[in-house]
PDB file of C-alpha atoms in Angstrom:
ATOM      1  CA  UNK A 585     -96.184  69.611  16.012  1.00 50.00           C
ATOM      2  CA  UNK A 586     -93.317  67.426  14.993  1.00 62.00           C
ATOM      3  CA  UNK A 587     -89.713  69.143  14.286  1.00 73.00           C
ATOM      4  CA  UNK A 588     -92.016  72.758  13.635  1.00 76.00           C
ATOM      5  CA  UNK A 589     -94.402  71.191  11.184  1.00 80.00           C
ATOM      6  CA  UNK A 590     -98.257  71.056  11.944  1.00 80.00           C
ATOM      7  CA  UNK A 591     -99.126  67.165  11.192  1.00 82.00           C
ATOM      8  CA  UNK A 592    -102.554  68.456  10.743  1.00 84.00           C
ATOM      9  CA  UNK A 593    -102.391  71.256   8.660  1.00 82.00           C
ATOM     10  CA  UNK A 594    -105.610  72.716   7.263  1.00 84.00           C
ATOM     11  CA  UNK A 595    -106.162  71.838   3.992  1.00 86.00           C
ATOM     12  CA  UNK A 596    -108.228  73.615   1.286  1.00 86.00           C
ATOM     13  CA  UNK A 597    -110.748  70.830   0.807  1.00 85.00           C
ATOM     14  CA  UNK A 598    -111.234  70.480   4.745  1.00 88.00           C
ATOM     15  CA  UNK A 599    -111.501  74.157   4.897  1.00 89.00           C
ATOM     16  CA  UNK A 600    -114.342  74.004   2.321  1.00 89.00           C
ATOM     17  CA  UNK A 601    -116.061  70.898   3.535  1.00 88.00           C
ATOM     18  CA  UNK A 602    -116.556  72.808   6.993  1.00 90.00           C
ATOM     19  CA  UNK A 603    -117.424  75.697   6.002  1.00 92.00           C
ATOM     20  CA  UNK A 604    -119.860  74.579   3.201  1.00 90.00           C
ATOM     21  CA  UNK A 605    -120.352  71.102   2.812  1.00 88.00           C
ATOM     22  CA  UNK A 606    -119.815  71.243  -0.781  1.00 91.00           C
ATOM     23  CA  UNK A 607    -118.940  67.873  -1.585  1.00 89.00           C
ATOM     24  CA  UNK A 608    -119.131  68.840  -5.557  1.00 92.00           C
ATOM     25  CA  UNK A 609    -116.887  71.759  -4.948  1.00 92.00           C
ATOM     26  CA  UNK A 610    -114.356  69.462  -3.063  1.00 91.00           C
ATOM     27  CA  UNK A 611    -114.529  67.162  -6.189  1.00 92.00           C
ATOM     28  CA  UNK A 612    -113.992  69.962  -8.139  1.00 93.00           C
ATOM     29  CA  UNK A 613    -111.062  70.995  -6.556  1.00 92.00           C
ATOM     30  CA  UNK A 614    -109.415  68.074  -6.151  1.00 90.00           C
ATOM     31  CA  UNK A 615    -109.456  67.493 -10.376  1.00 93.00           C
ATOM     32  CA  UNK A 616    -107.818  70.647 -10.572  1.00 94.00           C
ATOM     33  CA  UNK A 617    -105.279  70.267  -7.915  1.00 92.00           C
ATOM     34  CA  UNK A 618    -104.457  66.849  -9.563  1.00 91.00           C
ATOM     35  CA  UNK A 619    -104.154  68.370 -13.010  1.00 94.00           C
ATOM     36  CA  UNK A 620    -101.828  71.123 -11.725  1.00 94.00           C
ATOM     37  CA  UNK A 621     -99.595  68.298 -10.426  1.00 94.00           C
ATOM     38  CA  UNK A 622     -99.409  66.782 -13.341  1.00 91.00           C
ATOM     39  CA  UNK A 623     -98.911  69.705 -15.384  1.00 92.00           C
ATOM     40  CA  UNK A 624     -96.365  70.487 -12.774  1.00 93.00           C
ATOM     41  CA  UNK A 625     -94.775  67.128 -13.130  1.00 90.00           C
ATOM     42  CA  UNK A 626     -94.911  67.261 -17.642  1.00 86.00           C
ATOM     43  CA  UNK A 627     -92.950  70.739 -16.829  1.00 87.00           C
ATOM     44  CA  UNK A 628     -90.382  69.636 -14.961  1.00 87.00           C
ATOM     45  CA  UNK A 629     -89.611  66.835 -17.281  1.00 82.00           C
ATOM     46  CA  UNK A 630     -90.004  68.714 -20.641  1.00 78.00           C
ATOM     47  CA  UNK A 631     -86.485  68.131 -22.153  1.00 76.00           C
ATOM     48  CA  UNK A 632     -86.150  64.949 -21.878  1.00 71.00           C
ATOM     49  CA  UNK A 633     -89.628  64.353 -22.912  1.00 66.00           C
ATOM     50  CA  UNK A 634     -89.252  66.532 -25.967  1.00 71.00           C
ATOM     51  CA  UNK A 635     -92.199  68.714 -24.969  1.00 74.00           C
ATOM     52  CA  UNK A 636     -90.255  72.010 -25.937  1.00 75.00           C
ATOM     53  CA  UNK A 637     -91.744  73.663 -29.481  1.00 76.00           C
ATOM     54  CA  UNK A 638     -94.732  73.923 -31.794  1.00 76.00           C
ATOM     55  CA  UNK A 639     -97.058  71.632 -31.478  1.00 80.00           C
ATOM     56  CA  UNK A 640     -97.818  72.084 -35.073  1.00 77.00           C
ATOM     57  CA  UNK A 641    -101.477  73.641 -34.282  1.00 81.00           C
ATOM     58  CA  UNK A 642    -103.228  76.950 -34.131  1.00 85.00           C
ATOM     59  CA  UNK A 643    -105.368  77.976 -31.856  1.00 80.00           C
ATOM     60  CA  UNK A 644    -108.892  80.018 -32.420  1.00 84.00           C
ATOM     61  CA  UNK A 645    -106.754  83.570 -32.475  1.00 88.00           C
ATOM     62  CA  UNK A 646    -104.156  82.428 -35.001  1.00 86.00           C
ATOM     63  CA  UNK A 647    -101.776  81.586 -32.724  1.00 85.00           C
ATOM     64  CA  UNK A 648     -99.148  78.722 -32.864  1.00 85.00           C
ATOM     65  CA  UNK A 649     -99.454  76.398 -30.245  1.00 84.00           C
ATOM     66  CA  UNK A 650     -96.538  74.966 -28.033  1.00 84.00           C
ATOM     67  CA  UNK A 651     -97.113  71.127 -26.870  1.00 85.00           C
ATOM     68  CA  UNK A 652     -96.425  72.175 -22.997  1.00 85.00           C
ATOM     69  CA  UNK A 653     -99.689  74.204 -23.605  1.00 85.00           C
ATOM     70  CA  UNK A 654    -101.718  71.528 -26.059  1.00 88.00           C
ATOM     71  CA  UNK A 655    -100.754  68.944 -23.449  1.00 88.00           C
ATOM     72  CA  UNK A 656    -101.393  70.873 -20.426  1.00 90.00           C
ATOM     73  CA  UNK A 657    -104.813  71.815 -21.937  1.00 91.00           C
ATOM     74  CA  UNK A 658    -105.904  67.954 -21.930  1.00 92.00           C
ATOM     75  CA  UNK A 659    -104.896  67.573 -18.915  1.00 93.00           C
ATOM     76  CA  UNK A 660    -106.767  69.857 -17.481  1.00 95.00           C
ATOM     77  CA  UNK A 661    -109.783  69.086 -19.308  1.00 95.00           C
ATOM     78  CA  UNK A 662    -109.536  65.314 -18.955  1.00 94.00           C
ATOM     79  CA  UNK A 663    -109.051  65.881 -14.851  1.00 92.00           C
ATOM     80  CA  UNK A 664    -112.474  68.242 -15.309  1.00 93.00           C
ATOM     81  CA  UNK A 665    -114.617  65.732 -17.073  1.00 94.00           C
ATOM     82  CA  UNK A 666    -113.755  62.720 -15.103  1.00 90.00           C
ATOM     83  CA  UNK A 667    -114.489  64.456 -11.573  1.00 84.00           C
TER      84      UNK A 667
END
């Protein structure tokens, strides 16, 4: 351990390939842990992207939509269909 942090850390796609050797389930994983960052990352940076609001759609329930949420939704679903 350097300066109290483990250098080799488990992670949650070597804990899976061990214990299952899932390789579709690692790929599935890893699209959504990269579309969390990057939902993360559109978050953090909302202002000065102008990503606060309506979105100016409705979703199946009536609702209004915000653009974090519209935007966040692609993401995800572009990460899922490319893995």
């Amino acid at each position: 351990e350097a300066a109290g942090f483990d250098v080799d850390a488990p992670t949650l796609n070597r804990f899976v390939m061990q214990n299952t050797r899932d390789h579709e389930l690692v790929i599935l994983l890893n699209a959504i842990a990269t579309s969390c960052k990057l939902i993360a990352s559109a978050v953090k940076r909302a202002g000065v992207a102008q990503l606060y609001g309506l979105a100016g759609e409705v979703n199946s329930t009536g609702d209004d939509q915000k653009k974090l949420d519209v935007m966040s939704d692609d993401m995800m679903i572009n990460a899922l269909v490319h893995s």
